[in-house]
Structures are given as C-alpha cells and as structure tokens.
Amino acid sequence: HGAWRCVDIAGTDAPRRGRGSEMAMFRLIQEKVYRLDIDGLRAVAVLAVILFHFGYLPNGFLGVDVFFVISGFLITGIIYKEMQENRFSILGFYLRRTRRILPLALFVGFVALLAGMVTMLPDDLENLAQSVVATNFFSNNVLQAITTKNYWDVLNEYKPLMHTWSLGVEEQFYLVYPFLLLLLGGRRGRWFLPAIAVLALVSLALYLLPGSAEFQKFYLIHFRFWELAVGGIAAILLQHKVVQHRFPALPVLLLGLVLSCEIPFLTPQATLLMVVFLTLAVLVTDNSSDAAASFLLENKVVVRVGKISFSLYMWHQIVLAYSRYAGSQQLHASHLAMISVLTVLLSVLSYTFVEQPFRDRKRVSTRTLLWTVSGALLVTTVLSLAIYFRAGVIRDVPELGVSKTHVERHMHAQYNDRIRNLDVDFEARTPIRVLVIGNSFARDWANVLLESQYKDALEISYVEHVSDNAKLRRRSEAADVIFYSAATLQDVEKTGIDKTKLWVVGTKNFGVSNGIFYNHRGADYYQQRTEMEHGILAMNQRLRQEWGDRYLDYIAKVIDADLRVPVFAPSKKFISQDCRHLTQAGAQYFAQLFQADLAAILDSAQRKVSP
C-alpha cells in the first residue's frame, strides 16, 4: 500500500513511532488503499440489525444508522476526491450506485413477490406489491411513513420488505447529494464543506426539535440527512487520512455496548447521537495498527461478513417474515438457527452471482447492466401493480369470502367503516335508542348489534370522538343504552355520561397474522387457535376489574384453558381479517355469543322507556 507518513495533529511531520510516552496523543496517517476495518464495521452493523430482528439486541436497529454514517463517509470521500481532480461525473456516480444497489434489490424484491403470491392472503399480498413498487422507486420509507407509521408495530415482523425503508433513505441521499454539492460547492468543491455542514446542522435541528411526529423523524430523509452528512464532513476534513491514537479499540467496544444494551439514563435521541459519533470515531481511527482493534474489525470472519453485509441485510428480513408468516409464529432457537443458515446461504449465493458480477464492468458491461436493470424494474413493477389493482386477489379465499371473479378493494375495512354513516342524531322514537362510542373497535360492536336478532328494534347512533362535547351530551341524554368501547373509568368521567345507561365493550385480539393459519394444512384447519398479542390479556383484565358486571368481555366468550382464542368462526370463515377487527362472519359469531347479554341489557332498557 506504499509508504506511510505520520503527521501530528498540529501538522508537524514526524516519523512513525511506537506507542509510548514519547508518542503524541493523536497523529494523522495516510489510510490504506482498501480498509478492511470498514468491512468489519459493516459486519457489526448488519449483525446488530439481524440480532435485533431475532429479538436479542434492544438497540440493534441502530445498526442501520451505522450504515448511514459509513455511506456518507465513503461516498463523500469519493466525490470530493474526484471533484478535486476535476474528473467527477454525475453519470459515472449513478452508474456505480446502480451497479452496487439495484441488481440485488430488484432480484430480492422479485423473489419476495413470488413467495408472497404462493403464501399470502390478499391484503398482505397487496401491501407487499405496494412495497415492491416503492422499493423499486427508492421510496419505501415514504410508503411506510404514510401507511404503517409505527416501525415497532408487531405487524411489521410479517412484512418481507419492511427493512427496505433504509434503502429508500440512502437512495434519496444518493439522488440529491451530488447535485447539492455541485450547486453549493462548485466544480472544485470550494464551498463543499460549509455547504454540507449547514445542511447537516439544519437536518440535526429538525431531528432534535419537537413538532414533528416520531415516525416522520424515523423514516424521512430530511430528518436522517445529518447522519450521512457527518460521515461526509469527516471524509472532507481527513482527505483519506486516519487518526492514530492510543485507544483505537475503545470506540469499537463502546459502539458494541450501545448497540447491545439499553442504557437507562440515555434518551432515544442521545442513544442515536452516541451511535452516530461512535461510528464516526471508528471510521476516522487507524484500526489496523492496533492488535485489539484489528482483531475486532479485521479478522477474516468479520471481514467476510462485512463483504456480504448488503446481501445479509436484504435477505434476513425476507427469510424471517416468511418463516413467521408460513412456518411458525413463535421462533425458537432451532428456528433461528435454520433461518441464520438459510440467510447466509442465500447471501453468499447472491453476493457471488448477483453483487460481484454486476459491480465488475469487465464482467457486465454498462449496456448489459442497463438492459437487465430496466427489464427487472419493468417486470417487477408491472407485476406488482397488477396485483395491487386486483387488491391482492389472485385466487379464491373462501375463508374470507373473497373470489377472484369479484374483486372488491378493502371490503373488510368497508364493512367496519359503514358504521360511520350512523354518526347522526336520533330521529324517530324507536323501541330502543343505542349510542355507540369509540374508535374502530366500537364500530365492530355496532356491527355485532346489527348482526344480532335485535337489529330491527334498535336505532343506533355512532360517535367516534368524545371531544365533541355538545354532540356527545345531546346524544347520550337521548339514548336508552350507551356502549363505549374499551373505556376506562377516567375516560367516562371526563364525558359526564350517565353511568346507569353505560356498558363498556372490551378489547379483543386474534393473534398477529392470519398467514400462519392460512398456510396450515392439517386436518384441524378450522379448529386452529392462537395466542393473543402481548398485553391484550392484561388490558382486558384491568378493564374487567374496573367495570365488573358492566363489562362486555369478548375474550371471555372464546378463550380456552391454554389462553388461546379461535381463528375461525363456526361458519369456517376468519373471525378477523387483520386479527384485530371483525369480519362479517366474526360479527355474526359474536352476535350469537352475546345473545343472552344483549337480551338482558336491551330488555331492561325497553322496560325503562315503556310507558
């Protein structure tokens, strides 16, 4: 790699010396042509993310932020050097990024889509098709911000392309960054550093200041730009040099600690800042000349993991998601071992036969690259859009009442949303006036009432938001019976509702995903039962204790001794399409189960209003 030269931090030239009392605290030395320690850092990042998704490292998701800093450091260093040498080409830059990212991303998206077509229920397949299109056009982070919003929602564990949100952030950075630098920095990069520094400070301020939703700060590029930019600032300042100091292994160890452990006195923002700047400390350090740092980041195994880190990152969530969706809801150590082996195998294959060939201009020409990428982009996008416009319906699903000859988008959501039409004042005096209060779970209960044998005797009025005090007071005074979904005593006391009319409707849950049950092929298909999502039973218990005999308990009607609930109604249809809200079959099922309760409640109300 050529001779190395040592420069102390004040800029004085000096020969490279051994460590000891005579050695300066910091020295700048020329970095190696190829830095094995950066591959090692990539390995740390990808393993942290994978172990987080396996359920082990509480802060492992911040491995993505490690990747952001690495990307900013490397990309800026390349662009800046080329600009200084007056040989930077935006076309060349985009071709390199295309070779690096798109062949694998398109291939993985295609495989995920094919697997989804075989295993997924319509809504899940429709969502996957959306994600494929969004990933193809560098915007899955935007899609996630618009749709799921919450990265931590357990449903994301069942989404094969959930993790490509980070690819969207990086790709959006790559799209705008060169133009920003040319516009603000000039051809020779005179204002390069000040431009990046200002943009980084603006982005960091947006991230730190209140006012924006947490999901926006998580997913969107303008809240993430500073992470990539700080790596770029370091690359410009160092100009392909690294810092030699006395404790090179310390940043690596501290980074591993922060990724592995929750530190009680650190806020999430402080933790992210620590990860970003510890990553930066590793990147700017001369790790190769220290035995401990070199062992941690440059041993053969870690470097090899780092080299295939992109493939590992792209495959791990797909394998995990389909293992949960079609294999087993509870992934034990044996499952995780098999998932790990399969992920590594797929990653080695894709690195060997997709990543490496397409990065090499001698093996894959630019013409071949562009034709291949364009063809794959067209095929996956058109296929995904066709699936999306069919609402994910590519086969009959009698368990949901879905037929491929009659496609109706969001049919189950429409069944729940129809209750919004009942958001009107009571009109004529009917036998019994019923007020239903609450969110989508309250609309489920209104559907139970409308599927019951008492539907013709009821006039139902629906109120979603209790903040409309005038509407709530007017309708609650006129109502004979009030049903409030999953309300606490504190919720009710704020409204001033007459508690003698009030019945509180409980929460409910039917697992996390129907995919595992849909893919079950046993003789007991329609007898399948599931554990509920974590926390649901405890919430139900609290509400039942608070309301006593005024509590209408869904779960008590169906739970068994093993604390499991059914997935299918006696009609052999799913009780819930999304494991949270009722299908029509589910509403009919609970209308039968609550028949005696409704008889008592409604008969009592009718006696009170009868002359």
Coordinates of C-alpha atoms in Angstrom, one line a residue:
H1 CA 0.0 0.0 0.0
G2 CA 3.0 2.3 -0.2
A3 CA 4.9 4.1 2.5
W4 CA 3.0 5.7 5.3
R5 CA 3.8 9.1 6.8
C6 CA 2.9 10.3 10.2
V7 CA 1.7 13.8 10.9
D8 CA 0.8 15.1 14.4
I9 CA -2.5 16.9 14.8
A10 CA -0.7 20.3 14.7
G11 CA 0.6 19.4 11.3
T12 CA 4.3 18.7 12.1
D13 CA 5.8 15.9 10.0
A14 CA 7.3 13.1 12.1
P15 CA 8.4 9.5 11.6
R16 CA 6.0 6.9 12.6
R17 CA 7.0 5.7 16.2
G18 CA 5.9 3.0 18.5
R19 CA 3.4 3.7 21.3
G20 CA 4.8 5.1 24.4
S21 CA 5.3 8.2 26.4
E22 CA 7.0 10.0 23.5
M23 CA 4.1 9.4 21.1
A24 CA 1.7 12.3 20.5
M25 CA -1.9 11.8 21.6
F26 CA -3.2 12.0 18.0
R27 CA -1.5 11.6 14.6
L28 CA -2.8 11.7 11.1
I29 CA -1.6 9.0 8.8
Q30 CA -2.5 8.1 5.2
E31 CA -5.2 5.4 5.1
K32 CA -4.8 2.2 3.3
V33 CA -6.0 1.8 -0.2
Y34 CA -8.5 -0.7 1.0
R35 CA -9.7 -0.6 4.6
L36 CA -10.6 -4.0 6.0
D37 CA -11.9 -2.3 9.2
I38 CA -14.8 -0.7 7.3
D39 CA -15.9 -4.2 6.2
G40 CA -15.6 -5.1 9.9
L41 CA -17.8 -2.1 10.8
R42 CA -20.3 -3.2 8.3
A43 CA -20.4 -6.6 9.9
V44 CA -21.1 -5.0 13.3
A45 CA -23.9 -3.0 11.8
V46 CA -25.6 -5.9 9.9
L47 CA -25.3 -8.4 12.8
A48 CA -26.8 -5.8 15.2
V49 CA -29.8 -5.4 12.9
I50 CA -30.3 -9.1 12.4
L51 CA -30.0 -9.9 16.1
F52 CA -32.5 -7.1 16.9
H53 CA -34.9 -8.7 14.5
F54 CA -34.2 -12.1 16.1
G55 CA -35.3 -10.4 19.4
Y56 CA -31.9 -10.2 21.2
L57 CA -30.3 -6.7 20.9
P58 CA -32.6 -3.9 22.2
N59 CA -30.7 -1.2 20.3
G60 CA -29.6 -3.4 17.4
F61 CA -31.9 -1.5 15.0
L62 CA -29.4 1.4 15.2
G63 CA -27.1 -0.7 13.1
V64 CA -28.9 1.0 10.2
D65 CA -27.6 4.3 11.4
V66 CA -24.1 2.8 11.4
F67 CA -24.6 2.1 7.7
F68 CA -25.8 5.7 7.1
V69 CA -22.6 7.1 8.6
I70 CA -20.4 4.7 6.6
S71 CA -22.2 5.6 3.4
G72 CA -21.8 9.3 3.9
F73 CA -18.1 8.9 4.7
L74 CA -17.3 6.7 1.7
I75 CA -19.5 8.4 -0.9
T76 CA -18.4 11.9 0.1
G77 CA -14.7 10.9 0.1
I78 CA -15.1 9.6 -3.4
I79 CA -17.0 12.5 -4.8
Y80 CA -14.7 15.1 -3.1
K81 CA -11.5 13.5 -4.4
E82 CA -12.9 13.3 -7.9
M83 CA -14.0 16.9 -7.8
Q84 CA -10.6 18.0 -6.6
E85 CA -9.1 16.1 -9.5
N86 CA -11.7 17.6 -11.9
R87 CA -12.9 14.2 -13.0
F88 CA -16.2 13.9 -11.2
S89 CA -19.1 12.7 -13.4
I90 CA -22.7 12.5 -12.1
L91 CA -23.4 9.9 -14.8
G92 CA -20.5 7.8 -13.6
F93 CA -21.6 8.2 -10.0
Y94 CA -25.1 7.0 -10.7
L95 CA -23.8 4.1 -12.8
R96 CA -21.7 3.0 -9.8
R97 CA -24.6 3.3 -7.4
T98 CA -26.8 1.4 -9.9
R99 CA -24.3 -1.5 -10.0
R100 CA -23.9 -1.5 -6.3
I101 CA -27.6 -1.5 -5.3
L102 CA -30.2 -2.1 -8.0
P103 CA -29.4 -5.7 -9.3
L104 CA -29.7 -7.2 -5.8
A105 CA -32.6 -5.0 -4.7
L106 CA -34.6 -5.9 -7.8
F107 CA -33.8 -9.6 -7.5
V108 CA -34.7 -9.8 -3.8
G109 CA -37.9 -7.9 -4.4
F110 CA -38.9 -10.3 -7.2
V111 CA -38.2 -13.4 -5.0
A112 CA -40.2 -11.9 -2.2
L113 CA -43.1 -11.2 -4.5
L114 CA -43.1 -14.7 -5.9
A115 CA -43.1 -16.2 -2.4
G116 CA -46.0 -13.8 -1.5
M117 CA -48.0 -15.0 -4.4
V118 CA -47.8 -18.5 -3.1
T119 CA -48.3 -17.9 0.6
M120 CA -50.1 -14.7 1.3
L121 CA -53.7 -13.6 1.9
P122 CA -55.0 -10.8 -0.4
D123 CA -54.4 -7.8 1.9
D124 CA -50.9 -8.9 2.8
L125 CA -50.1 -9.6 -0.9
E126 CA -51.5 -6.2 -1.9
N127 CA -49.3 -4.5 0.8
L128 CA -46.3 -6.4 -0.4
A129 CA -46.9 -5.4 -4.0
Q130 CA -47.0 -1.7 -2.8
S131 CA -43.7 -2.2 -1.1
V132 CA -42.1 -3.8 -4.2
V133 CA -43.1 -0.8 -6.3
A134 CA -42.0 1.7 -3.6
T135 CA -38.7 -0.1 -3.2
N136 CA -38.1 -0.1 -6.9
F137 CA -38.5 3.7 -6.9
F138 CA -36.5 4.4 -3.8
S139 CA -39.4 5.4 -1.6
N140 CA -40.4 2.5 0.7
N141 CA -39.6 4.8 3.6
V142 CA -42.2 7.3 2.4
L143 CA -44.7 4.5 1.9
Q144 CA -44.1 3.2 5.5
A145 CA -44.5 6.8 6.8
I146 CA -47.8 7.1 5.0
T147 CA -49.2 3.7 5.9
T148 CA -47.9 1.8 9.0
K149 CA -46.2 4.9 10.5
N150 CA -45.0 2.8 13.5
Y151 CA -41.8 0.9 12.8
W152 CA -42.3 -1.0 16.1
D153 CA -45.7 -2.4 15.2
V154 CA -45.5 -6.2 15.6
L155 CA -47.2 -6.5 12.2
N156 CA -44.0 -5.3 10.5
E157 CA -42.4 -8.5 11.5
Y158 CA -44.6 -10.2 8.9
K159 CA -43.6 -7.8 6.1
P160 CA -40.8 -9.2 3.9
L161 CA -39.7 -5.8 2.6
M162 CA -40.2 -3.7 5.7
H163 CA -36.5 -3.2 6.0
T164 CA -36.0 -1.5 2.6
W165 CA -37.1 1.8 4.2
S166 CA -33.4 2.4 5.0
L167 CA -32.6 1.7 1.3
G168 CA -35.0 4.4 0.4
V169 CA -33.3 6.9 2.7
E170 CA -29.8 6.1 1.2
E171 CA -31.1 6.1 -2.4
Q172 CA -32.8 9.5 -1.9
F173 CA -29.5 10.8 -0.4
Y174 CA -27.6 9.5 -3.5
L175 CA -30.1 11.1 -5.8
V176 CA -29.8 14.6 -4.5
Y177 CA -26.4 14.7 -2.9
P178 CA -24.2 15.2 -6.0
F179 CA -26.4 17.9 -7.3
L180 CA -26.3 19.7 -3.9
L181 CA -22.6 19.5 -3.8
L182 CA -22.2 20.8 -7.4
L183 CA -24.7 23.6 -6.8
L184 CA -23.4 24.7 -3.4
G185 CA -19.7 23.6 -3.6
G186 CA -18.8 24.4 -7.1
R187 CA -16.8 22.3 -9.6
R188 CA -13.7 22.4 -7.4
G189 CA -15.5 22.0 -4.2
R190 CA -14.6 25.3 -2.7
W191 CA -17.7 25.6 -0.6
F192 CA -18.1 21.9 -0.3
L193 CA -17.5 21.6 3.4
P194 CA -19.5 24.7 4.5
A195 CA -22.5 23.5 2.4
I196 CA -22.6 20.1 3.9
A197 CA -22.1 21.5 7.5
V198 CA -25.0 23.9 7.1
L199 CA -27.3 21.1 5.7
A200 CA -26.2 18.8 8.5
L201 CA -27.0 21.3 11.2
V202 CA -30.4 22.0 9.7
S203 CA -31.2 18.3 9.5
L204 CA -30.0 17.7 13.0
A205 CA -32.1 20.6 14.3
L206 CA -35.1 19.2 12.6
Y207 CA -34.4 15.9 14.3
L208 CA -33.8 17.3 17.8
L209 CA -36.6 19.9 17.9
P210 CA -40.1 19.0 18.8
G211 CA -43.0 19.5 16.4
S212 CA -42.7 16.5 14.1
A213 CA -44.1 13.1 14.7
E214 CA -41.6 10.4 15.7
F215 CA -42.5 8.2 12.7
Q216 CA -41.5 11.1 10.4
K217 CA -38.2 11.5 12.2
F218 CA -37.6 7.8 11.8
Y219 CA -38.5 7.4 8.1
L220 CA -37.9 10.6 6.2
I221 CA -34.6 11.7 4.6
H222 CA -34.6 15.3 5.9
F223 CA -34.5 14.0 9.5
R224 CA -31.8 11.5 8.6
F225 CA -29.6 13.6 6.3
W226 CA -27.3 14.7 9.1
E227 CA -26.3 11.1 9.9
L228 CA -24.9 10.7 6.4
A229 CA -23.6 14.2 6.3
V230 CA -21.4 13.9 9.4
G231 CA -19.6 11.0 7.7
G232 CA -19.1 13.2 4.7
I233 CA -17.7 16.1 6.8
A234 CA -15.2 13.7 8.4
A235 CA -14.2 12.4 4.9
I236 CA -13.5 16.0 3.7
L237 CA -11.6 17.0 6.8
L238 CA -9.4 14.0 6.7
Q239 CA -8.9 13.6 3.0
H240 CA -8.2 9.9 3.0
K241 CA -6.2 10.0 6.2
V242 CA -7.0 8.3 9.5
V243 CA -6.2 9.2 13.1
Q244 CA -3.7 7.2 15.1
H245 CA -4.3 7.4 18.8
R246 CA -3.7 5.4 22.0
F247 CA -7.1 3.8 22.4
P248 CA -8.3 2.6 18.9
A249 CA -10.3 -0.3 20.3
L250 CA -12.3 1.9 22.6
P251 CA -14.8 3.3 20.1
V252 CA -15.5 -0.2 18.7
L253 CA -16.2 -1.6 22.2
L254 CA -18.4 1.4 23.2
L255 CA -20.3 1.1 19.9
G256 CA -20.9 -2.6 20.6
L257 CA -22.1 -1.8 24.1
V258 CA -24.6 0.9 23.0
L259 CA -26.0 -1.4 20.2
S260 CA -26.3 -4.3 22.7
C261 CA -27.7 -2.7 25.8
E262 CA -30.4 -0.3 26.8
I263 CA -28.7 2.5 28.9
P264 CA -31.3 3.8 31.3
F265 CA -30.0 7.4 31.6
L266 CA -29.9 7.9 27.8
T267 CA -32.9 9.2 25.9
P268 CA -33.5 7.6 22.4
Q269 CA -32.1 10.8 20.8
A270 CA -29.0 10.7 22.9
T271 CA -28.5 7.0 22.1
L272 CA -28.7 7.7 18.4
L273 CA -26.2 10.6 18.7
M274 CA -23.8 8.2 20.6
V275 CA -24.1 5.6 17.8
V276 CA -23.5 8.1 15.1
F277 CA -20.5 9.7 16.7
L278 CA -19.0 6.4 17.9
T279 CA -19.3 5.1 14.3
L280 CA -17.6 8.2 13.1
A281 CA -14.8 7.6 15.7
V282 CA -14.3 4.1 14.4
L283 CA -14.2 5.4 10.8
V284 CA -11.6 8.0 11.4
T285 CA -9.3 5.8 13.6
D286 CA -6.3 3.8 12.4
N287 CA -7.6 0.4 13.5
S288 CA -5.1 -1.7 11.5
S289 CA -2.0 -0.9 13.6
D290 CA -3.6 -1.8 16.9
A291 CA -3.8 -5.5 17.9
A292 CA -7.1 -5.3 19.7
A293 CA -8.9 -3.1 17.2
S294 CA -7.5 -5.1 14.3
F295 CA -8.7 -8.3 16.0
L296 CA -12.2 -6.9 16.4
L297 CA -12.6 -5.4 12.9
E298 CA -10.2 -7.1 10.6
N299 CA -10.3 -10.8 11.4
K300 CA -11.2 -13.0 8.4
V301 CA -14.6 -13.9 9.6
V302 CA -15.8 -10.4 10.4
V303 CA -14.4 -9.0 7.2
R304 CA -16.2 -11.8 5.2
V305 CA -19.4 -11.0 6.9
G306 CA -18.9 -7.3 6.1
K307 CA -18.3 -8.1 2.5
I308 CA -21.7 -9.8 2.2
S309 CA -23.4 -7.4 4.6
F310 CA -25.7 -5.9 1.9
S311 CA -26.9 -9.4 0.9
L312 CA -27.3 -10.4 4.5
Y313 CA -29.3 -7.2 5.2
M314 CA -31.6 -7.7 2.2
W315 CA -32.3 -11.4 2.8
H316 CA -32.6 -11.7 6.5
Q317 CA -36.0 -9.9 6.8
I318 CA -37.5 -11.8 3.9
V319 CA -36.5 -15.2 5.4
L320 CA -37.7 -14.1 8.9
A321 CA -41.0 -12.7 7.6
Y322 CA -41.9 -15.8 5.6
S323 CA -40.8 -18.1 8.5
R324 CA -43.3 -16.3 10.7
Y325 CA -46.0 -16.0 8.0
A326 CA -46.0 -19.6 6.8
G327 CA -43.9 -21.5 9.3
S328 CA -44.2 -20.8 13.0
Q329 CA -45.4 -17.8 14.9
Q330 CA -43.0 -18.5 17.8
L331 CA -39.5 -18.7 16.5
H332 CA -37.4 -20.7 18.9
A333 CA -33.6 -21.2 18.9
S334 CA -33.8 -24.1 16.4
H335 CA -35.9 -22.0 14.0
L336 CA -33.5 -19.1 14.3
A337 CA -30.5 -21.4 13.6
M338 CA -32.2 -22.6 10.4
I339 CA -33.1 -19.1 9.4
S340 CA -29.5 -18.0 10.0
V341 CA -28.1 -20.8 7.9
L342 CA -30.6 -20.1 5.1
T343 CA -29.9 -16.3 5.2
V344 CA -26.1 -16.9 5.0
L345 CA -26.5 -19.4 2.1
L346 CA -28.7 -17.0 0.1
S347 CA -26.4 -14.1 0.9
V348 CA -23.3 -16.0 -0.3
L349 CA -25.1 -17.0 -3.5
S350 CA -26.4 -13.5 -4.2
Y351 CA -23.1 -11.9 -3.4
T352 CA -21.3 -14.4 -5.7
F353 CA -23.8 -14.4 -8.6
V354 CA -25.5 -11.0 -8.4
E355 CA -23.5 -8.5 -6.5
Q356 CA -20.0 -9.2 -7.7
P357 CA -20.7 -9.7 -11.4
F358 CA -22.8 -6.6 -11.7
R359 CA -20.2 -4.4 -9.9
D360 CA -17.5 -5.5 -12.3
R361 CA -17.6 -3.6 -15.6
K362 CA -15.4 -6.3 -17.3
R363 CA -18.0 -9.0 -16.5
V364 CA -21.2 -7.0 -17.0
S365 CA -21.0 -4.1 -19.5
T366 CA -22.9 -0.9 -18.9
R367 CA -25.2 -1.8 -21.8
T368 CA -26.0 -5.2 -20.2
L369 CA -26.4 -3.6 -16.8
L370 CA -28.9 -1.0 -18.0
W371 CA -30.9 -3.5 -20.0
T372 CA -31.0 -6.0 -17.2
V373 CA -31.9 -3.4 -14.5
S374 CA -34.6 -1.9 -16.8
G375 CA -36.1 -5.2 -17.6
A376 CA -36.2 -6.3 -14.0
L377 CA -37.6 -3.0 -12.9
L378 CA -40.4 -3.2 -15.6
V379 CA -41.3 -6.8 -14.8
T380 CA -41.4 -6.4 -11.0
T381 CA -43.3 -3.1 -11.2
V382 CA -45.9 -4.2 -13.7
L383 CA -46.5 -7.5 -11.9
S384 CA -46.8 -5.7 -8.6
L385 CA -49.2 -3.1 -10.0
A386 CA -51.3 -5.8 -11.5
I387 CA -51.5 -7.5 -8.1
Y388 CA -52.2 -4.1 -6.4
F389 CA -55.1 -3.2 -8.7
R390 CA -56.6 -6.6 -8.1
A391 CA -56.4 -5.9 -4.3
G392 CA -54.1 -8.8 -3.9
V393 CA -56.8 -11.3 -5.0
I394 CA -55.1 -13.9 -7.3
R395 CA -57.1 -16.9 -6.1
D396 CA -60.4 -17.6 -4.3
V397 CA -60.2 -17.3 -0.5
P398 CA -63.5 -18.7 0.9
E399 CA -62.2 -18.2 4.4
L400 CA -62.6 -14.5 3.8
G401 CA -65.5 -14.6 1.4
V402 CA -63.1 -13.5 -1.4
S403 CA -63.5 -14.5 -5.0
K404 CA -61.1 -13.8 -7.8
T405 CA -64.0 -13.2 -10.2
H406 CA -65.3 -10.4 -8.0
V407 CA -62.6 -8.2 -6.6
E408 CA -63.6 -5.5 -4.2
R409 CA -60.9 -3.4 -2.6
H410 CA -60.9 -3.0 1.2
M411 CA -64.1 -5.0 1.5
H412 CA -63.5 -5.8 5.2
A413 CA -62.5 -2.2 6.0
Q414 CA -65.7 -1.0 4.3
Y415 CA -67.7 -3.3 6.5
N416 CA -66.2 -1.6 9.5
D417 CA -66.4 1.9 8.1
R418 CA -70.1 1.6 7.1
I419 CA -70.9 2.4 10.8
R420 CA -69.6 6.0 10.2
N421 CA -72.9 6.6 8.3
L422 CA -74.6 6.2 11.7
D423 CA -73.0 9.3 13.0
V424 CA -76.3 11.2 13.1
D425 CA -78.7 12.3 15.9
F426 CA -81.5 10.1 16.9
E427 CA -84.7 10.7 14.9
A428 CA -88.0 9.0 15.5
R429 CA -88.8 7.3 18.7
T430 CA -87.8 3.6 18.2
P431 CA -88.2 0.8 20.7
I432 CA -84.6 1.3 21.9
R433 CA -82.1 4.1 21.2
V434 CA -78.5 2.9 21.3
L435 CA -75.4 5.1 21.4
V436 CA -72.1 3.5 20.4
I437 CA -68.9 5.5 21.3
G438 CA -65.3 4.9 20.3
N439 CA -62.9 4.0 17.5
S440 CA -62.9 1.1 15.0
F441 CA -63.4 -1.4 17.8
A442 CA -66.7 0.5 18.7
R443 CA -67.7 0.2 15.0
D444 CA -67.1 -3.6 15.4
W445 CA -69.5 -3.6 18.3
A446 CA -72.1 -1.7 16.2
N447 CA -71.7 -4.4 13.6
V448 CA -72.3 -7.1 16.2
L449 CA -75.5 -5.3 17.2
L450 CA -76.6 -5.1 13.5
E451 CA -75.9 -8.8 13.0
S452 CA -78.0 -9.7 16.1
Q453 CA -81.6 -10.7 16.2
Y454 CA -82.4 -7.3 17.8
K455 CA -81.2 -5.2 14.9
D456 CA -84.7 -4.1 13.8
A457 CA -85.6 -2.9 17.3
L458 CA -82.6 -0.6 17.6
E459 CA -81.8 2.9 16.4
I460 CA -78.0 3.2 16.5
S461 CA -76.1 6.5 16.7
Y462 CA -72.3 6.5 16.5
V463 CA -69.9 9.0 18.0
E464 CA -66.2 8.5 17.3
H465 CA -64.6 11.4 19.0
V466 CA -65.7 12.3 22.6
S467 CA -64.1 15.7 22.2
D468 CA -67.3 16.9 20.5
N469 CA -68.9 17.6 23.8
A470 CA -72.2 19.1 22.5
K471 CA -72.8 16.2 20.2
L472 CA -72.0 13.6 22.9
R473 CA -74.1 15.3 25.5
R474 CA -77.1 15.6 23.2
R475 CA -77.0 12.0 22.0
S476 CA -76.1 10.5 25.4
E477 CA -79.1 12.2 27.0
A478 CA -81.4 10.9 24.3
A479 CA -80.0 7.4 24.3
D480 CA -81.6 4.5 26.2
V481 CA -78.4 2.4 26.2
I482 CA -74.8 3.5 25.7
F483 CA -71.9 1.2 24.6
Y484 CA -68.4 2.7 25.0
S485 CA -65.6 0.7 23.5
A486 CA -62.6 -0.2 25.8
A487 CA -63.2 2.9 28.0
T488 CA -61.5 3.4 31.4
L489 CA -63.4 4.9 34.3
Q490 CA -61.3 8.1 33.8
D491 CA -62.4 8.2 30.1
V492 CA -66.0 8.1 31.1
E493 CA -65.8 10.6 33.9
K494 CA -64.4 13.2 31.6
T495 CA -67.5 12.9 29.4
G496 CA -70.1 13.1 32.2
I497 CA -72.1 10.2 30.7
D498 CA -74.9 8.7 32.8
K499 CA -73.3 5.5 34.0
T500 CA -76.6 3.9 34.7
K501 CA -77.1 3.7 30.9
L502 CA -73.5 2.7 30.2
W503 CA -71.9 -0.7 29.2
V504 CA -68.2 -0.9 28.4
V505 CA -67.3 -3.2 25.5
G506 CA -64.0 -5.0 25.8
T507 CA -60.9 -5.3 23.7
K508 CA -60.1 -8.3 21.5
N509 CA -57.4 -9.9 19.5
F510 CA -56.9 -12.9 17.3
G511 CA -53.2 -13.2 17.1
V512 CA -50.8 -11.1 14.9
S513 CA -51.2 -12.6 11.4
N514 CA -53.6 -15.0 9.7
G515 CA -50.8 -16.1 7.4
I516 CA -49.7 -18.9 9.6
F517 CA -53.2 -20.3 9.8
Y518 CA -53.9 -19.9 6.1
N519 CA -50.8 -21.9 5.3
H520 CA -51.6 -24.7 7.8
R521 CA -52.5 -27.9 6.0
G522 CA -53.6 -30.1 8.9
A523 CA -57.0 -31.8 9.3
D524 CA -57.7 -29.4 12.2
Y525 CA -57.6 -26.4 9.9
Y526 CA -60.8 -24.8 11.1
Q527 CA -60.2 -25.7 14.7
Q528 CA -56.9 -23.6 14.9
R529 CA -56.5 -21.4 17.8
T530 CA -53.9 -18.7 18.7
E531 CA -52.3 -16.8 21.5
M532 CA -53.2 -13.2 21.6
E533 CA -50.8 -10.3 21.1
H534 CA -48.7 -9.4 24.1
G535 CA -50.5 -7.2 26.6
I536 CA -54.1 -7.8 25.4
L537 CA -55.0 -10.2 28.2
A538 CA -53.6 -7.8 30.9
M539 CA -55.6 -4.9 29.4
N540 CA -58.7 -7.0 29.3
Q541 CA -58.2 -8.0 32.9
R542 CA -57.8 -4.4 34.0
L543 CA -61.0 -3.3 32.3
R544 CA -63.0 -6.2 33.6
Q545 CA -61.9 -5.4 37.2
E546 CA -62.8 -1.8 36.7
W547 CA -66.3 -2.3 35.3
G548 CA -67.4 -5.6 36.8
D549 CA -70.8 -6.7 35.5
R550 CA -71.0 -3.6 33.3
Y551 CA -68.2 -5.1 31.1
L552 CA -68.9 -6.9 27.9
D553 CA -66.0 -9.3 27.6
Y554 CA -65.2 -10.6 24.0
I555 CA -62.3 -12.7 25.2
A556 CA -64.1 -14.5 28.0
K557 CA -66.6 -15.8 25.4
V558 CA -63.9 -17.6 23.4
I559 CA -60.7 -18.1 25.4
D560 CA -59.7 -21.7 26.5
A561 CA -57.7 -23.0 29.4
D562 CA -54.5 -22.6 27.4
L563 CA -55.3 -18.8 27.0
R564 CA -55.9 -19.3 23.2
V565 CA -58.7 -18.0 21.1
P566 CA -60.2 -19.3 17.9
V567 CA -59.2 -18.1 14.5
F568 CA -62.3 -19.3 12.6
A569 CA -66.0 -18.9 13.2
P570 CA -68.3 -21.9 13.0
S571 CA -69.1 -20.8 9.5
K572 CA -65.5 -21.7 8.6
K573 CA -64.5 -18.1 7.9
F574 CA -61.9 -16.0 9.6
I575 CA -63.3 -14.1 12.6
S576 CA -60.9 -11.3 11.8
Q577 CA -59.3 -10.3 8.6
D578 CA -56.4 -8.4 10.3
C579 CA -56.5 -10.2 13.7
R580 CA -58.0 -7.0 15.3
H581 CA -61.2 -6.1 13.6
L582 CA -64.2 -8.3 12.9
T583 CA -65.2 -9.7 9.5
Q584 CA -69.0 -10.1 8.9
A585 CA -68.6 -13.7 9.9
G586 CA -66.9 -12.6 13.1
A587 CA -69.6 -10.1 13.9
Q588 CA -72.3 -12.8 13.3
Y589 CA -70.4 -15.2 15.6
F590 CA -70.2 -12.7 18.5
A591 CA -73.8 -11.7 18.0
Q592 CA -74.7 -15.3 18.8
L593 CA -72.3 -15.5 21.7
F594 CA -73.6 -12.2 23.2
Q595 CA -77.2 -13.0 22.6
A596 CA -78.1 -13.6 26.2
D597 CA -76.2 -10.5 27.4
L598 CA -78.0 -8.3 24.7
A599 CA -81.3 -9.7 25.7
A600 CA -80.9 -8.7 29.3
I601 CA -79.4 -5.3 28.5
L602 CA -82.0 -4.4 25.8
D603 CA -85.0 -5.8 27.6
S604 CA -84.1 -3.8 30.7
A605 CA -83.7 -0.6 28.7
Q606 CA -87.0 -1.2 26.9
R607 CA -88.8 -1.6 30.3
K608 CA -87.4 1.8 31.4
V609 CA -88.7 3.6 28.4
S610 CA -92.0 1.9 28.1
P611 CA -95.0 4.0 29.3

